[in-house]
Coordinates of C-alpha atoms and ligand atoms in Angstrom, one line a residue:
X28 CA 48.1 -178.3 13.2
X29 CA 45.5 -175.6 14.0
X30 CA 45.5 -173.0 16.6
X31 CA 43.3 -173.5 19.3
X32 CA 42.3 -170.7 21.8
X33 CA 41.8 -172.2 25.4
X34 CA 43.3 -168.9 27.2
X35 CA 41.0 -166.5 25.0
X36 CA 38.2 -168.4 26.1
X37 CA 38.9 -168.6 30.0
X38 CA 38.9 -164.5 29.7
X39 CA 36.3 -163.8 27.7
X40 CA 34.3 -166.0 30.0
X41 CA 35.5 -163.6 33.2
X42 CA 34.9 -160.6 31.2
X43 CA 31.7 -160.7 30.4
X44 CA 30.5 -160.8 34.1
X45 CA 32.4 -157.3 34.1
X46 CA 32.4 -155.8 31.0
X47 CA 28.8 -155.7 28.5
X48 CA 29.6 -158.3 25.9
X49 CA 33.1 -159.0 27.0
X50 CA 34.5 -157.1 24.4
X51 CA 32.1 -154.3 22.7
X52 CA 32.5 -152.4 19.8
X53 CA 34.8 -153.1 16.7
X54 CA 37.0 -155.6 18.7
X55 CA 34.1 -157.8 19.5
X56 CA 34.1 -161.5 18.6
X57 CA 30.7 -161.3 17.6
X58 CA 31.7 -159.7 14.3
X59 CA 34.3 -162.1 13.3
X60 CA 34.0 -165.8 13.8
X61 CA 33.1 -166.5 17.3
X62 CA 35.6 -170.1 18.2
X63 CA 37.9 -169.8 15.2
X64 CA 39.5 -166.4 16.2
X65 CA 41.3 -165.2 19.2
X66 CA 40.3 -162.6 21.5
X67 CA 43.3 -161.6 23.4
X68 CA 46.9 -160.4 22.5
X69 CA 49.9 -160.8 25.0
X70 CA 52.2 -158.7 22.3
X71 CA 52.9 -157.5 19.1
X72 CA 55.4 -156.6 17.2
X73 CA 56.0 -155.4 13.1
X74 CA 53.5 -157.2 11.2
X75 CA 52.7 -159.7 13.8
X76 CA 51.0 -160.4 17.3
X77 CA 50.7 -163.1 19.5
X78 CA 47.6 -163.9 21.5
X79 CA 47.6 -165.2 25.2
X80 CA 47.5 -169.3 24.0
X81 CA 51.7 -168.1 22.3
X82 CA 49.2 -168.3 18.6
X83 CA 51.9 -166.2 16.2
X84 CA 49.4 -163.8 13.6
X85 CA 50.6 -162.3 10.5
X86 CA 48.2 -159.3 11.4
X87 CA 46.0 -157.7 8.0
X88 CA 43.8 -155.9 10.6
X89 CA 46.8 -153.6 11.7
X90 CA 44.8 -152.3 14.8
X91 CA 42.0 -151.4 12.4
X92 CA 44.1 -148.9 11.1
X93 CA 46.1 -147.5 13.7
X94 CA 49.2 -149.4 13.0
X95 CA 51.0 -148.0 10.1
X96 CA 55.2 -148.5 10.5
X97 CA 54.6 -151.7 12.3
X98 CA 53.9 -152.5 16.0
X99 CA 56.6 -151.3 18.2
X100 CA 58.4 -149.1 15.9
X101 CA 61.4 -148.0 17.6
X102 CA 61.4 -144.7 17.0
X103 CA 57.7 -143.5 17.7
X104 CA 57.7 -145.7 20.9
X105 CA 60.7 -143.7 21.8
X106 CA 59.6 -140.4 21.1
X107 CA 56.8 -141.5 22.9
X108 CA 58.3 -142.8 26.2
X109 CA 60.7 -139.4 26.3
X110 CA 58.2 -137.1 26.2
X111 CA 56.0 -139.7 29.0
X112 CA 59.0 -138.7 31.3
X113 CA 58.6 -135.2 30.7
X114 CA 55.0 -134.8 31.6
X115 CA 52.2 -136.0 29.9
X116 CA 48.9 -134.6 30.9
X117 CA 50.0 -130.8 31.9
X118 CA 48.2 -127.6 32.7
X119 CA 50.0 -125.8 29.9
X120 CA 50.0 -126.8 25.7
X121 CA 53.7 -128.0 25.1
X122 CA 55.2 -126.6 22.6
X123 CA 55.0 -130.0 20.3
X124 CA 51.2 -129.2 19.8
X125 CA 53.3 -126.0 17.5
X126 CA 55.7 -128.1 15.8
X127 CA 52.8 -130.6 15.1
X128 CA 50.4 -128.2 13.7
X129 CA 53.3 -126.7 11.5
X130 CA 53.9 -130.2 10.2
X131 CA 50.3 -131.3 9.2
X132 CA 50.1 -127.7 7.9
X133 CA 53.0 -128.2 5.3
X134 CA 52.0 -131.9 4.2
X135 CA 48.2 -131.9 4.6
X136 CA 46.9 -130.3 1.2
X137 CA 43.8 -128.9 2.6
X138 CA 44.9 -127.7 5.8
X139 CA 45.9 -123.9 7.0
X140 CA 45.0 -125.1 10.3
X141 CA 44.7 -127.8 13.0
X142 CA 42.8 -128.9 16.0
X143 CA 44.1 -131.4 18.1
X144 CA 41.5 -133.9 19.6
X145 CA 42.3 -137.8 20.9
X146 CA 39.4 -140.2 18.3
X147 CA 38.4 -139.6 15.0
X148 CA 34.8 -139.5 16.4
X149 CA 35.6 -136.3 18.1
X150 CA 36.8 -134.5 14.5
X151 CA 33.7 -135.7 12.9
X152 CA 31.5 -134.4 15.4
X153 CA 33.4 -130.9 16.2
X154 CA 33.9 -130.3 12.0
X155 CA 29.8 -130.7 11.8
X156 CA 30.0 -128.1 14.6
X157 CA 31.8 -125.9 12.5
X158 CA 30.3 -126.0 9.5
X159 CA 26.7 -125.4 11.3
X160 CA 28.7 -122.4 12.8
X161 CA 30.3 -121.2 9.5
X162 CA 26.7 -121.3 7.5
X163 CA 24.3 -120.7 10.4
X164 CA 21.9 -123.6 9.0
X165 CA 21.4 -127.4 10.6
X166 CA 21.0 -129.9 8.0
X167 CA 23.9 -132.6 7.5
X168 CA 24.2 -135.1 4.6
X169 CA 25.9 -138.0 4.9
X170 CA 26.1 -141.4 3.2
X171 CA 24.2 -144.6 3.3
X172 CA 26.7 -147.1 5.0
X173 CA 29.5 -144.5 5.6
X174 CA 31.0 -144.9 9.2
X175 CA 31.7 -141.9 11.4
X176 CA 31.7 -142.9 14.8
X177 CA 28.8 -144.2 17.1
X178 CA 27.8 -140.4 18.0
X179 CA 23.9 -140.4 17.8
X180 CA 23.5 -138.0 14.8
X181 CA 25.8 -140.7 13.1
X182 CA 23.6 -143.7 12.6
X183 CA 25.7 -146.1 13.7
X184 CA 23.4 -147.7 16.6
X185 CA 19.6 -147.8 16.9
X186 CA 19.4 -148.4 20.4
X187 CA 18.9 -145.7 22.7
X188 CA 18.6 -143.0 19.7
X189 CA 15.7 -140.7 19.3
X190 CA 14.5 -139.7 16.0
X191 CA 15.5 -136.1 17.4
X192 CA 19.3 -137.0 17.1
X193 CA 18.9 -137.6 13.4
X194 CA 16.5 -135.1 12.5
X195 CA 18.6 -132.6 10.6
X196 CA 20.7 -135.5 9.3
X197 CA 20.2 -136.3 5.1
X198 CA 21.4 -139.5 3.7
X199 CA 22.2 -140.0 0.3
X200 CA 24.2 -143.3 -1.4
X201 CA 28.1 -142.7 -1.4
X202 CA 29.1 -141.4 -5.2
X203 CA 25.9 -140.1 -6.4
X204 CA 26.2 -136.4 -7.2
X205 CA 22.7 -136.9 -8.7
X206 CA 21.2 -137.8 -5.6
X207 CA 22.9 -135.5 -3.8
X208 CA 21.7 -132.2 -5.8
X209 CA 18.1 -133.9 -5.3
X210 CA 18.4 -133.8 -1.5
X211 CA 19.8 -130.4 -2.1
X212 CA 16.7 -129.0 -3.8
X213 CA 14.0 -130.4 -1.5
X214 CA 16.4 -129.0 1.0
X215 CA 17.5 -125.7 -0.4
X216 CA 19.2 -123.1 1.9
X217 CA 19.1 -125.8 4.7
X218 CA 22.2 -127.9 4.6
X219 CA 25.2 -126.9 6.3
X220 CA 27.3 -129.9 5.2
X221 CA 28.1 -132.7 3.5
X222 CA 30.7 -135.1 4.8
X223 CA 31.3 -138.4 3.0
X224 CA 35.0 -140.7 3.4
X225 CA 37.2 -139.7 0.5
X226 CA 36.1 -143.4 -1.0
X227 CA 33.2 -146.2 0.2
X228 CA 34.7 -148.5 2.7
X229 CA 31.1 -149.7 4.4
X230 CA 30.9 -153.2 6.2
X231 CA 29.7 -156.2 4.3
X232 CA 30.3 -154.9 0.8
X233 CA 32.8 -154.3 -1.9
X234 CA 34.6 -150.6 -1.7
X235 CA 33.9 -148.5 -4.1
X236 CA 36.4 -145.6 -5.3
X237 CA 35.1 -142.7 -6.8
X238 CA 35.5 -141.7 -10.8
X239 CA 37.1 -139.1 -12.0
X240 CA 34.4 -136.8 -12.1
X241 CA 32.6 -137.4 -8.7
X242 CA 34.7 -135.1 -6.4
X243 CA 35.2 -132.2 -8.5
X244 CA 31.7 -132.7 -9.2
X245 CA 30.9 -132.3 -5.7
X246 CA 32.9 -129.5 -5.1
X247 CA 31.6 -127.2 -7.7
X248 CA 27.9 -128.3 -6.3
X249 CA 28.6 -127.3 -2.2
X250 CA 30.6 -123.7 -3.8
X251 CA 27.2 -123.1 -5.5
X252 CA 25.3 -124.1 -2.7
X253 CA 27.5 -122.6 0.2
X254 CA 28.0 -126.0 1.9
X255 CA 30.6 -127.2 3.9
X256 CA 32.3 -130.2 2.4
X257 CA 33.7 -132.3 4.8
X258 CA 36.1 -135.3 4.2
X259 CA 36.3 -137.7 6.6
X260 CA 39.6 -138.9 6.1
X261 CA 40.1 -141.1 9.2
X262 CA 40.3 -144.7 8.1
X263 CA 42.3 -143.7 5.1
X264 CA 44.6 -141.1 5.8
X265 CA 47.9 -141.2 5.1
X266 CA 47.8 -144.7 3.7
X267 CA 46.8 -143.6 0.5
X268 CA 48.9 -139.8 0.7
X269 CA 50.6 -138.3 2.8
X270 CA 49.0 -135.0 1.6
X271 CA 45.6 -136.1 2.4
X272 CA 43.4 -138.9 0.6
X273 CA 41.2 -135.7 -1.1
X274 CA 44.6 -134.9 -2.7
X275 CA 44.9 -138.8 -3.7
X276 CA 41.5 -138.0 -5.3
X277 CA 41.8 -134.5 -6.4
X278 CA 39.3 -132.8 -4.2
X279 CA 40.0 -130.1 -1.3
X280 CA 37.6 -130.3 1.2
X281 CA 36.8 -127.3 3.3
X282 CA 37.6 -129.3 6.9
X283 CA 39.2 -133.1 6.7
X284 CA 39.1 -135.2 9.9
X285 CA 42.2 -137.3 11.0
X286 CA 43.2 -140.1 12.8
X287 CA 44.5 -143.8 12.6
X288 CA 47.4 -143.4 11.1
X289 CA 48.8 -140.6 12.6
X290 CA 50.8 -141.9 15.2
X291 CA 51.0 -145.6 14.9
X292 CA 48.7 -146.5 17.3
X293 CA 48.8 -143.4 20.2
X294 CA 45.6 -142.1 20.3
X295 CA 45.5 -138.6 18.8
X296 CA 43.2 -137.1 16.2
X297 CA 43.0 -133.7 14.1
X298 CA 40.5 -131.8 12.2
X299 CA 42.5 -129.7 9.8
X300 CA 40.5 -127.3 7.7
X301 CA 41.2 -124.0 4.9
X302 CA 41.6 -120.2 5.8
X303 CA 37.5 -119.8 5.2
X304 CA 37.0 -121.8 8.3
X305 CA 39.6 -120.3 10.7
X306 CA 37.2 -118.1 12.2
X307 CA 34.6 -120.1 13.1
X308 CA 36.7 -122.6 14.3
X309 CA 38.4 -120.2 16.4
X310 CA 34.9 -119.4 17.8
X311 CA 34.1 -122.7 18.9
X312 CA 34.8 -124.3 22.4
X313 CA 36.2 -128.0 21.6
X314 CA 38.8 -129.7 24.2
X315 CA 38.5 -133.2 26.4
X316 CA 41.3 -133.5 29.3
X317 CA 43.3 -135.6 27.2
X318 CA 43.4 -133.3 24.0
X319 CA 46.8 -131.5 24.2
X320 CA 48.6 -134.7 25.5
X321 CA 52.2 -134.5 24.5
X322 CA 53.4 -137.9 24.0
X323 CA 51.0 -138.5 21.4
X324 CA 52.1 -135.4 19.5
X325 CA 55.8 -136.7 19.7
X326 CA 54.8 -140.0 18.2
X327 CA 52.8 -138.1 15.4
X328 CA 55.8 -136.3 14.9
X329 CA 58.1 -139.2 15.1
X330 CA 55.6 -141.2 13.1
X331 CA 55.3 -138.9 10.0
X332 CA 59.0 -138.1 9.8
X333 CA 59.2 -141.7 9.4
X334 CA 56.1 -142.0 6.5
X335 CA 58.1 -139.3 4.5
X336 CA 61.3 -140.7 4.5
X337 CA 60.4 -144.0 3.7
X338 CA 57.5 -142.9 1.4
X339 CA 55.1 -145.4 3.2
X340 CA 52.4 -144.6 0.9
X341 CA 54.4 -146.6 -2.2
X342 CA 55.2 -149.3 0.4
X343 CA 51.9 -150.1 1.5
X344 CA 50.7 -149.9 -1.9
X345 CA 53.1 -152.6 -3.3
X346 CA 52.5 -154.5 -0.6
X347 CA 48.9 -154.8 -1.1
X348 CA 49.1 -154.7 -4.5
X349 CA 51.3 -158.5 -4.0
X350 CA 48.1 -159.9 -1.7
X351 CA 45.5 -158.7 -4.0
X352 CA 47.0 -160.5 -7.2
X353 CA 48.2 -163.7 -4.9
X354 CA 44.4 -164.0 -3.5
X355 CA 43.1 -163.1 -7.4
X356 CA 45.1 -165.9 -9.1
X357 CA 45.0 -168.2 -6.1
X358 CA 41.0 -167.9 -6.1
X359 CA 40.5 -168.6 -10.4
X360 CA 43.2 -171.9 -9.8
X361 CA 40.2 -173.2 -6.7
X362 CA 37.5 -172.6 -9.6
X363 CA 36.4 -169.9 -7.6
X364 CA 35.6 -166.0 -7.9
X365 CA 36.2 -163.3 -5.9
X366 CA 36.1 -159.4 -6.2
X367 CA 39.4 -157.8 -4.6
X368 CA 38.3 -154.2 -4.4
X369 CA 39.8 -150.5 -2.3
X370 CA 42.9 -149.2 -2.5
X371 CA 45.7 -151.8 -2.1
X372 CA 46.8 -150.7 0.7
X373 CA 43.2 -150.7 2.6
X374 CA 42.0 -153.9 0.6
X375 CA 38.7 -156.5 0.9
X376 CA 38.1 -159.4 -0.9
X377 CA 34.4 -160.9 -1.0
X378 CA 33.5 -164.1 -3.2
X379 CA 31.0 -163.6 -5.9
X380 CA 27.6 -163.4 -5.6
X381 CA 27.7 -162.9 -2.0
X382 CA 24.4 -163.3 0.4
X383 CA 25.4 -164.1 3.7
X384 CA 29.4 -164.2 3.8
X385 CA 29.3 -167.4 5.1
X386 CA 32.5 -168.6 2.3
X387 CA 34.0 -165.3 3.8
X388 CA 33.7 -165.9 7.0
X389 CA 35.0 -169.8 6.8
X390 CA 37.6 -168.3 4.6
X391 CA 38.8 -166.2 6.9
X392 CA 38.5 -168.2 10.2
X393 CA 40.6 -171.0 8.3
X394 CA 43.3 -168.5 7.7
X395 CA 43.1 -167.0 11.6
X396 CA 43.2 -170.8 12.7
X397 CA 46.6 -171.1 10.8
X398 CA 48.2 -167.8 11.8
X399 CA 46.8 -165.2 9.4
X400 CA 44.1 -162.7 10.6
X401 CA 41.5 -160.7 8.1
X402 CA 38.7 -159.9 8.7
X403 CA 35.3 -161.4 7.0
X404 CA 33.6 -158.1 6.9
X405 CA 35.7 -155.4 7.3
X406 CA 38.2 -153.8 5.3
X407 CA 41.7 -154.9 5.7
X408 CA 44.9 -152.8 6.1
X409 CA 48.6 -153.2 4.9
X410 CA 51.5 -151.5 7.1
X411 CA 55.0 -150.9 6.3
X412 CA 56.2 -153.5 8.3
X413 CA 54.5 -156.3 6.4
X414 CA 57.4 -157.8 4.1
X415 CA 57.6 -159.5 1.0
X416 CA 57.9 -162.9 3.1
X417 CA 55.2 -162.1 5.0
X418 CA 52.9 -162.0 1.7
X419 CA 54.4 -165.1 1.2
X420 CA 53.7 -166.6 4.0
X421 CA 50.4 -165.8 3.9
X422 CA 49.5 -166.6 0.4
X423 CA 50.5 -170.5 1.7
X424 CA 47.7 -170.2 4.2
X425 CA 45.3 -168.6 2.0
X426 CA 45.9 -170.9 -0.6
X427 CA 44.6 -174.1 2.1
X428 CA 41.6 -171.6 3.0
X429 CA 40.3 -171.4 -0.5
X430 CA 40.4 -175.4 -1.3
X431 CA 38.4 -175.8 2.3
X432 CA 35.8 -173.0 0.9
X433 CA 36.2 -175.0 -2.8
X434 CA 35.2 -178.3 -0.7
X435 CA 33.0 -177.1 1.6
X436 CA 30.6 -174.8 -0.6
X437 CA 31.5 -176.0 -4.3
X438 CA 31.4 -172.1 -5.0
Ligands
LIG14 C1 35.9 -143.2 8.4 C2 35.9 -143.2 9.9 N1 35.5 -142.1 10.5 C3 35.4 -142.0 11.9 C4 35.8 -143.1 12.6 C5 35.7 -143.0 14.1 O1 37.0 -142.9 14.6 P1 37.3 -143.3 16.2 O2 36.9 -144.8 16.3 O3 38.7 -143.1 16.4 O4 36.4 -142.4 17.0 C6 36.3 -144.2 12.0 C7 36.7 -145.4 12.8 O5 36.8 -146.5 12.3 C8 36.3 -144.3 10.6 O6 36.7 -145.4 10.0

């Protein structure tokens, strides 16, 4: 028996009279399988959610990130909902936004100081501010396929952009020092930054982590050149290290941006960044009317007290490390061959010699159609809740997904 999805259908049929394209952005059905996934959740809870036909989905998409300990985990939903009752929107800071700051200032590895802000998109966008501040020059590079945010200068969309949003912006492939001193020289004395995520995690495409000599390399290059070296650490952070992914990698960036994992699921971002930027950042005017919410910083502080004591950086490693060898083995015993690549915790899979994803995406809407949900061209993501059973589980379904792939492509 399949999962059908009558319910999803009736409201994504009323939504799009009301909302452009029903659902837009990275939750869109356009990007998945259109028919074979659901487009509605009732609830969630741990490693699961359950979508408005009663479906039940072992969930590898975990929010897209946000959802590290599990949905509803008891003790950041509390935190939460007694700090809601206190006030949540105030005229003053609360004294968590202290406390918070103090924390991410003794864990993160790069980070003698911290600025509070609700997306990651706003950290990307206020740390290029203060690295144009810092080195009073405008150029920015960034890399090929590297994600950011939908800001203009970002790249993301090509609709309603003007050549004049990208002007100053540089873009070199991800982990190519080489390329990057060439931009540098036919740009000399012009770049104020560089940001790149502390690994390649683009759409479409295998991940690619760097080698051991990329990120020093790129450190002693932006010291000689006085640029800024940003590390957007958004998707990644804190699955890989609680000290920061450019510890995990062995780099210290000059300003890292935070976000996903920080508070299982509350919305609440930070751009930390080392002594040399203090000033500057001091200088510049960054806030939103949400920024200094204090629910969300008792849920970060709930949230990491739970990723230390439970080391969830080992956790969601292991458990990653179990799917990526099931769906290996499992793949060769079809006849078939697929690259697992990323950190285990953050994982994607693509079959060989991939054109179009088309064995991805039937793959992958064969496994949402019996209760397992990854997606065909984005990067998945392990949480702590996700149990040895639940690997399990899912390696059964996987396992039927593969011989339909086997039978319907021969490849
Ligand atoms: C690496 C990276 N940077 C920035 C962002 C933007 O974050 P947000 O969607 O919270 O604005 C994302 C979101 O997926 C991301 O993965």
């Amino acid at each position: 028996m399949v999962y059908s999805f009558q319910e999803s259908k009736r409201l994504i049929s009323r939504a799009v009279r009301v909302i452009p394209q029903g659902i837009y952005g990275h939750l869109t059905p356009v990007i998945t399988v259109p028919g074979s996934y659901p487009y509605y959740v009732s609830r969630a809870k741990g490693s699961r959610f359950w979508d408005v036909d009663g479906n039940e989905f072992i969930d590898y998409m975990c929010a897209y990130g946000p959802m590290i300990l599990g949905y509803g985990h008891k003790k950041v939903d509390e935190a939460f909902a007694r700090q809601a009752r206190k006030g949540a929107c105030t005229t003053l800071a609360s004294p968590l936004s202290v406390e918070l700051a103090e924390k991410m200032v003794d864990i993160v590895d790069c980070a003698d100081w911290v600025i509070f802000a609700k997306n990651g998109a706003d950290t990307t966008s206020i740390a290029l501010v203060i690295a144009r501040g810092y080195t009073g020059r405008e150029k920015i590079v960034l890399a090929h396929e590297g994600y950011h945010g939908t800001q203009p200068w970002a790249g993301t969309n090509s609709v309603g952009i003007t050549p004049a949003d990208r002007d100053a912006i540089l873009m070199v492939p991800w982990g190519d020092s080489a390329a990057f001193t060439r931009v540098l020289e036919s740009n000399r004395g012009q770049v104020a930054a560089a940001m790149f995520t502390p690994y390649h995690h683009p759409v479409f495409s295998d991940q690619n982590l760097p080698g051991p000599d990329f990120w020093p390399e790129m450190r002693r290059i932006c010291d000689r050149e006085g640029i800024i070296l940003i590390l957007d650490d958004v998707r990644a952070g804190w699955r890989l290290d609680l000290a920061g992914s450019g510890h995990y990698f062995g780099i210290k960036p000059d300003l890292a941006c935070f976000s996903k994992a920080m508070a299982n699921g509350y919305a609440i971002s930070a751009l930390v960044g080392t002594e040399k930027m203090r000033i500057v950042a001091s200088k510049v005017y960054a806030t939103g009317s949400f920024w200094f919410n204090s629910p969300e910083m008792a849920s970060a502080l709930a949230c990491i007290d739970e990723l230390i004591t439970i080391d969830a950086p080992a956790i969601v490693r292991e458990r990653g490390e179990a799917l990526m060898e099931g769906l290996q083995e499992q793949a060769s015993s079809h006849g078939l061959s697929v690259t697992l690549s990323g950190p285990p915790s953050i994982p994607f899979m693509t079959f060989a010699n991939e054109k179009n994803f088309m064995r991805s995406q039937l793959f992958c809407a064969q496994c949402a159609l019996r209760g397992v949900f990854f997606h065909p061209h984005h990067n998945w993501f392990l949480s702590t809740a996700h149990t040895e059973k639940d690997i399990h589980k899912t390696l059964n379904v996987t396992d039927t997904a593969f011989k339909i792939v086997k039978e319907h492509f021969g490849y």
